[in-house]
PDB file of C-alpha atoms in Angstrom:
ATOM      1  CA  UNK A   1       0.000   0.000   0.000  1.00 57.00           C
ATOM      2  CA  UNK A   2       3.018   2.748   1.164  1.00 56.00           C
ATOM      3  CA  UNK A   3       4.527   1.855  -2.927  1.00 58.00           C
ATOM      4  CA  UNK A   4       1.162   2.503  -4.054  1.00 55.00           C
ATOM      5  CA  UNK A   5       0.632   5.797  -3.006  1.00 48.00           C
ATOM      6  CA  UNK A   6       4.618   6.365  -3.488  1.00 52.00           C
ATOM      7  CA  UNK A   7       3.957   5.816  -7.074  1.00 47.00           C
ATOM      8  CA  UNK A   8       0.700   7.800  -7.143  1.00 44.00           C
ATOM      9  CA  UNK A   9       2.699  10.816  -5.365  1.00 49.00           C
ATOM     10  CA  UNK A  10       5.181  10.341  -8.245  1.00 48.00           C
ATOM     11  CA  UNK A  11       3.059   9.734 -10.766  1.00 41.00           C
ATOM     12  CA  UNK A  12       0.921  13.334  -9.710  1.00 42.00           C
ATOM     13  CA  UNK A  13       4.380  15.157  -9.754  1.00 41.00           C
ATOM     14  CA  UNK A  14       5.657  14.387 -13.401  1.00 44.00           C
ATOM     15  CA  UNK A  15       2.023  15.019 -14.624  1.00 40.00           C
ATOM     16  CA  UNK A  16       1.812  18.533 -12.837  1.00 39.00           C
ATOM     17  CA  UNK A  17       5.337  19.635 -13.939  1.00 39.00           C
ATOM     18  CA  UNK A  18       4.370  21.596 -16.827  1.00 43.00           C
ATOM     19  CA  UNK A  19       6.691  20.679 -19.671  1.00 44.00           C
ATOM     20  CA  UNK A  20       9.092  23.884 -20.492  1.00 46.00           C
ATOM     21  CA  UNK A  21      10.505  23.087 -23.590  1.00 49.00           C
ATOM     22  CA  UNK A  22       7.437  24.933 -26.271  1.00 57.00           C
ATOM     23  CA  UNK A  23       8.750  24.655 -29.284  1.00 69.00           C
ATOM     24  CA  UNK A  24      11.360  23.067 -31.917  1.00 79.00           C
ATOM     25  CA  UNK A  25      14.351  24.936 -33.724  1.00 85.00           C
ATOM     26  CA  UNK A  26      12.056  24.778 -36.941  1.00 86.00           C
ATOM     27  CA  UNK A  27       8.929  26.114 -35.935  1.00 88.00           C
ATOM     28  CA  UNK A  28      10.611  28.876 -33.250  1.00 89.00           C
ATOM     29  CA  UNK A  29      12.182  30.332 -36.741  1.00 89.00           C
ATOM     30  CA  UNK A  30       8.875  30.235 -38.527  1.00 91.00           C
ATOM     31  CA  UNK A  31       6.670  31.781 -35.827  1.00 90.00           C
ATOM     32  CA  UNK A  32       9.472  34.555 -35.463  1.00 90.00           C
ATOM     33  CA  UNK A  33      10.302  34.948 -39.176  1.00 90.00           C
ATOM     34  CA  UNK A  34       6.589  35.026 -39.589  1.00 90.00           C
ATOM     35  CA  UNK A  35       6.046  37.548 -36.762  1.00 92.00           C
ATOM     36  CA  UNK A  36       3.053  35.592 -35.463  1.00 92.00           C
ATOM     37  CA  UNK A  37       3.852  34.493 -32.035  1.00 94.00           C
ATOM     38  CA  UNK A  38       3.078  34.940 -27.865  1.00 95.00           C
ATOM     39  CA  UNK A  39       5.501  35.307 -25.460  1.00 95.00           C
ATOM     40  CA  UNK A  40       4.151  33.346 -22.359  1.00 94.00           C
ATOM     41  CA  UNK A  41       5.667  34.890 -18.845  1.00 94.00           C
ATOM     42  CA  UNK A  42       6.389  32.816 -16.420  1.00 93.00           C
ATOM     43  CA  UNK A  43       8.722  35.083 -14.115  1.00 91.00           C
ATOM     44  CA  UNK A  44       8.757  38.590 -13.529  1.00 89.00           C
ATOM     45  CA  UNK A  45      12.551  39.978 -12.406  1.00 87.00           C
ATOM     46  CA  UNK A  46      11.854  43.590 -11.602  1.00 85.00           C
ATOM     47  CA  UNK A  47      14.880  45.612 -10.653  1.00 79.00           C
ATOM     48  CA  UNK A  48      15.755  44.749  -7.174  1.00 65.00           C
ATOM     49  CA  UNK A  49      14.696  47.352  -5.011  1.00 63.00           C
ATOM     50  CA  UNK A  50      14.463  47.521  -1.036  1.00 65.00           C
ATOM     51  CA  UNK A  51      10.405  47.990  -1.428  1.00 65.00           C
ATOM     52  CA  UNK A  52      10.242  45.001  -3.498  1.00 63.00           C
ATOM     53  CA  UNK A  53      12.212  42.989  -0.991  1.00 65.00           C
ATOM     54  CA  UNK A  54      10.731  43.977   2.032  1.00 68.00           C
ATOM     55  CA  UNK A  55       7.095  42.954   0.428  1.00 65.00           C
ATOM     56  CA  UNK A  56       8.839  39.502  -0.273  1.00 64.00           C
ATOM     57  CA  UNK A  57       9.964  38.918   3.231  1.00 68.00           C
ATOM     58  CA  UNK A  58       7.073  39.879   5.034  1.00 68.00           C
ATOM     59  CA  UNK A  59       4.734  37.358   2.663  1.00 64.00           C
ATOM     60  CA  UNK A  60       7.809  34.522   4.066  1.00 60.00           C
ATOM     61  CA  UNK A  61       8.770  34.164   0.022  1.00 57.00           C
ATOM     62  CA  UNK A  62      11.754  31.803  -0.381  1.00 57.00           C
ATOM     63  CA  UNK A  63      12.417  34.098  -3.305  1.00 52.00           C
ATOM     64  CA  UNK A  64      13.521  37.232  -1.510  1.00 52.00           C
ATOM     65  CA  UNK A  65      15.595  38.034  -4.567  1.00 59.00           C
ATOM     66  CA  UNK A  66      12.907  39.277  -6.121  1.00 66.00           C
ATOM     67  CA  UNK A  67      12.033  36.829  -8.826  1.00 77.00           C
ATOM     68  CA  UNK A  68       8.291  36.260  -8.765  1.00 80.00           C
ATOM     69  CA  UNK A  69       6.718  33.271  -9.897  1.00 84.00           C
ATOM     70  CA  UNK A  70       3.971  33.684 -12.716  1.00 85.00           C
ATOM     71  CA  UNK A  71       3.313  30.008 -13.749  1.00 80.00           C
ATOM     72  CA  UNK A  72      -0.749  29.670 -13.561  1.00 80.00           C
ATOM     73  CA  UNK A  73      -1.416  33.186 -14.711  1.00 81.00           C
ATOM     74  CA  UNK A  74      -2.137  34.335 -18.392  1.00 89.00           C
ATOM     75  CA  UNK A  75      -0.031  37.286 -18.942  1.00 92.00           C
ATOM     76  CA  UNK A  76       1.495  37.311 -22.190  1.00 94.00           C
ATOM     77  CA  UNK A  77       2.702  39.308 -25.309  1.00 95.00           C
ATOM     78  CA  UNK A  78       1.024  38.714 -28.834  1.00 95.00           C
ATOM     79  CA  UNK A  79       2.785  39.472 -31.635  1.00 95.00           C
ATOM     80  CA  UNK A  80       1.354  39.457 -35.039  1.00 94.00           C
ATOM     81  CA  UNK A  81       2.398  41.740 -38.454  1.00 93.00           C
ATOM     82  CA  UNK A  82      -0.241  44.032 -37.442  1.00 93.00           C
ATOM     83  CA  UNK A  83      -0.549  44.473 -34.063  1.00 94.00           C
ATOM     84  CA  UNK A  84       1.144  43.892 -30.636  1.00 95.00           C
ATOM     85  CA  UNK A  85      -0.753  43.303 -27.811  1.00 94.00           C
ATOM     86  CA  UNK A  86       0.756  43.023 -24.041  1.00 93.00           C
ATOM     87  CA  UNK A  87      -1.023  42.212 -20.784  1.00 92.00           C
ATOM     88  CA  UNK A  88       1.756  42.346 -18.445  1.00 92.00           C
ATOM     89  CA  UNK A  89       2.357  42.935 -14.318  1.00 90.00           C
ATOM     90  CA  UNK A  90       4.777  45.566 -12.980  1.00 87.00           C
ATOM     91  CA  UNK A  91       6.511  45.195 -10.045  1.00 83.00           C
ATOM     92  CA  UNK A  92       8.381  48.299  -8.998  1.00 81.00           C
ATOM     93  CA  UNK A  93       8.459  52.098  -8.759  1.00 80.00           C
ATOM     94  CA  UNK A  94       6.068  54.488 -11.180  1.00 80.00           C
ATOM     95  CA  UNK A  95       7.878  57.945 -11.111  1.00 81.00           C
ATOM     96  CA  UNK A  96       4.872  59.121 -12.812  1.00 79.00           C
ATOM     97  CA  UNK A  97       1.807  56.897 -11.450  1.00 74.00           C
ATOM     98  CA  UNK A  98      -1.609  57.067 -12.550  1.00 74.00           C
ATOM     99  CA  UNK A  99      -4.760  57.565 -10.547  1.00 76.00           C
ATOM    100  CA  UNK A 100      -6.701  54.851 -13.047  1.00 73.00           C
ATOM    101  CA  UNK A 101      -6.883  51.523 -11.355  1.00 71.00           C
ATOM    102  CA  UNK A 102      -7.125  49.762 -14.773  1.00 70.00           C
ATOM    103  CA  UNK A 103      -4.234  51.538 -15.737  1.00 72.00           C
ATOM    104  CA  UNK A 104      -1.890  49.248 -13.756  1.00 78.00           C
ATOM    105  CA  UNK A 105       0.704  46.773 -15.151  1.00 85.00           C
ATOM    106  CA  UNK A 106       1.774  46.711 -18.786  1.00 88.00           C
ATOM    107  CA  UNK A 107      -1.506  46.413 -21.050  1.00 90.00           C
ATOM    108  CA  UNK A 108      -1.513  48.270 -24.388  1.00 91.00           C
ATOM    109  CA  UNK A 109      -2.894  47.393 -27.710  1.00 93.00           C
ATOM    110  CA  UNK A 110      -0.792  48.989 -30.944  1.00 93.00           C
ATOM    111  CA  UNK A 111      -1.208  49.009 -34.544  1.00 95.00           C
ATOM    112  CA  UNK A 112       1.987  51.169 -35.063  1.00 93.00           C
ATOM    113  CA  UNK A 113       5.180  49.935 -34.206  1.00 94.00           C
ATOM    114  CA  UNK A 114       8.677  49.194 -35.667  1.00 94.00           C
ATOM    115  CA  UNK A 115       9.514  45.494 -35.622  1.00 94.00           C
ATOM    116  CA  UNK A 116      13.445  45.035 -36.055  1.00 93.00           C
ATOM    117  CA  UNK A 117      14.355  40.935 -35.785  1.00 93.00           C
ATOM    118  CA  UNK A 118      18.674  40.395 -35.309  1.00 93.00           C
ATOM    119  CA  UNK A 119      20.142  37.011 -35.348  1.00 91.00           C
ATOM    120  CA  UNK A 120      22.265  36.362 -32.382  1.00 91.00           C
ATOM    121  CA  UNK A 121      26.096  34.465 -32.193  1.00 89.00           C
ATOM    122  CA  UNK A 122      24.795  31.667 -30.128  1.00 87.00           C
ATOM    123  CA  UNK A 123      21.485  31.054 -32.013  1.00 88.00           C
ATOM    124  CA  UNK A 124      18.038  32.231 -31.277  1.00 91.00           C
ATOM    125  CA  UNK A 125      17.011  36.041 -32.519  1.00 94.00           C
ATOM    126  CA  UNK A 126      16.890  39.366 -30.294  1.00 95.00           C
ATOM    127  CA  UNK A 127      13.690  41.382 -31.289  1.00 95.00           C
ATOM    128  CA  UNK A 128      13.207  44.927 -30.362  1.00 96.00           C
ATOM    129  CA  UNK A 129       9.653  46.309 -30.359  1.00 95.00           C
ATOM    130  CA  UNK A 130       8.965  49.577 -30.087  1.00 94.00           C
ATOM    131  CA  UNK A 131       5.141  51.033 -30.289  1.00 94.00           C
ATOM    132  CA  UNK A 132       4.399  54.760 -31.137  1.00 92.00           C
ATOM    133  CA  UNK A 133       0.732  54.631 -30.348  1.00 89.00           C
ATOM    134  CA  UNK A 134       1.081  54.178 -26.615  1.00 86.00           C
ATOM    135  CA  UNK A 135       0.682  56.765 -24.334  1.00 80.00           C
ATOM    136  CA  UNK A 136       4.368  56.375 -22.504  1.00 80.00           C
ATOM    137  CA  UNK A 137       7.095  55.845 -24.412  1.00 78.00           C
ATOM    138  CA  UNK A 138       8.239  51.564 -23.972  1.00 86.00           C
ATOM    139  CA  UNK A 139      11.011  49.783 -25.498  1.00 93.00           C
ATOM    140  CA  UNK A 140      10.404  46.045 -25.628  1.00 95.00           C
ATOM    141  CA  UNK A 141      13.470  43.746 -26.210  1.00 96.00           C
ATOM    142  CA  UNK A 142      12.729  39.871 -26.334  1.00 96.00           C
ATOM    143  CA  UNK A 143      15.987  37.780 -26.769  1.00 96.00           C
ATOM    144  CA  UNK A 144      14.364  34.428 -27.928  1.00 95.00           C
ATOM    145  CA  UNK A 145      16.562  31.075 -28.022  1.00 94.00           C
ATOM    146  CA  UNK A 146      16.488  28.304 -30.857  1.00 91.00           C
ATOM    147  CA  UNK A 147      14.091  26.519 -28.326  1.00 92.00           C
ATOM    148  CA  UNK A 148      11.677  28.938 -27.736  1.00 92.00           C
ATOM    149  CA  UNK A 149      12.645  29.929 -24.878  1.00 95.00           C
ATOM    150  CA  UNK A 150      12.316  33.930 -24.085  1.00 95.00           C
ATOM    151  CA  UNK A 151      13.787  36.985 -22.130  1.00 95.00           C
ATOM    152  CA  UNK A 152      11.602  40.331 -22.043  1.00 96.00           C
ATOM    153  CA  UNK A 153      13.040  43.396 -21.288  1.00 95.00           C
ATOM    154  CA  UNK A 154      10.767  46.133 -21.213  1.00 94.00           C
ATOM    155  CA  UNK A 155      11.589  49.896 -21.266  1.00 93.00           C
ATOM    156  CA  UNK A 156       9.390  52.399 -19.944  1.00 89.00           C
ATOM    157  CA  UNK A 157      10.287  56.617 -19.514  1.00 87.00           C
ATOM    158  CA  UNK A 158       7.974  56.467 -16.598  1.00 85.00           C
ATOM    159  CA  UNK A 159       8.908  53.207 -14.940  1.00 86.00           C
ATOM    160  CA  UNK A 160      12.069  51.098 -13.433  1.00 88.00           C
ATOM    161  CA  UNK A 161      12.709  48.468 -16.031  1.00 91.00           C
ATOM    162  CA  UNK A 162      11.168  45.079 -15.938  1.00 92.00           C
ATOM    163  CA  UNK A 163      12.305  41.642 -17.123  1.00 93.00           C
ATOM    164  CA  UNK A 164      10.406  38.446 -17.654  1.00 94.00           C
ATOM    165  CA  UNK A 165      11.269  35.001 -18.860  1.00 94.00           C
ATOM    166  CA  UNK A 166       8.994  32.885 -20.440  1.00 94.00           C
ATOM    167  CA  UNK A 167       8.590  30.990 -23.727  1.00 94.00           C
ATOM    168  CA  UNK A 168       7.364  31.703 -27.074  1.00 94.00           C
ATOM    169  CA  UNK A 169       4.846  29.505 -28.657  1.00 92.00           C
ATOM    170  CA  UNK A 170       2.013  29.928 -31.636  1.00 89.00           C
ATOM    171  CA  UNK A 171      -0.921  31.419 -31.366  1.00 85.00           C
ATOM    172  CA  UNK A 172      -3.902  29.360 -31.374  1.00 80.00           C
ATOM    173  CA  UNK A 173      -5.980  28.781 -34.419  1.00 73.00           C
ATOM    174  CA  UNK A 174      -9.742  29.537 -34.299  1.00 64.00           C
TER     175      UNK A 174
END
């Protein structure tokens, strides 16, 4: 009976362990040659800041460095020729802060924006995204490995910067 539920315990832990690994070398070069793709955040890394930290410790988070788990939650970054989209959380300081609730975290919608797509020395691509129809200036750069996997940096005039590492993986068809 104790192997049984050893097994079961086992069994429950591979199947929960989401599988990391999104994408192939072949279709991570499509989706990003094709600029039809969603970055899928899975850790935000704001800047380390004694705020930050002192939130961390008094919520007892192993992760007092300031990396915060995101696995679960459906922020993202859709890319497509036409349009990027970004629902994204900020963790950090606002020099100029809004007094809209809604305006909180990293949501915009553009239809104007320069695309510019760089291979790198090692593999994978760096792509720097930078909207003109938003109302604060931000500078996205996502450095995206043969694999799919993905680091965001995003830029803001009015904001710390803000990393995130996640994966990149193709949109869903309807």
């Amino acid at each position: 009976m104790k192997t049984i539920k050893i097994y079961l315990a086992a069994l429950l832990l591979i199947v929960s362990f989401p599988v990391l690994a999104q994408t192939d070398k072949a279709t991570t070069k499509k989706i990003v040659e094709n600029q039809d793709f969603i970055f899928v955040a899975t850790t935000a890394l704001p800047m380390s800041t004694q705020e930050i930290s002192a939130i961390l410790n008094k919520l007892n988070s192993p992760l007092a460095s300031g990396a915060i788990n995101l696995s679960g939650s459906q922020y993202d970054l859709v890319v497509k020729k036409d349009s990027v989209v970004a629902y994204l959380p900020f963790f950090g300081r606002s020099y100029s802060p809004s007094l809209d609730p809604d305006d909180a975290g990293i949501k915009f919608k553009s239809k104007d924006f320069t695309y510019a797509k760089s291979d790198r020395k090692k593999g994978g691509w760096t792509i720097v995204i930078v909207p003109k129809d938003v109302k604060d200036y931000q500078k996205l750069t996502l450095y995206v490995t043969e694999s799919g996997y993905g680091t965001l940096n995003v830029m803001n005039n009015n904001r710390q910067p803000i990393s995130f590492n996640g994966y990149i993986a193709e949109p869903k068809k309807k």
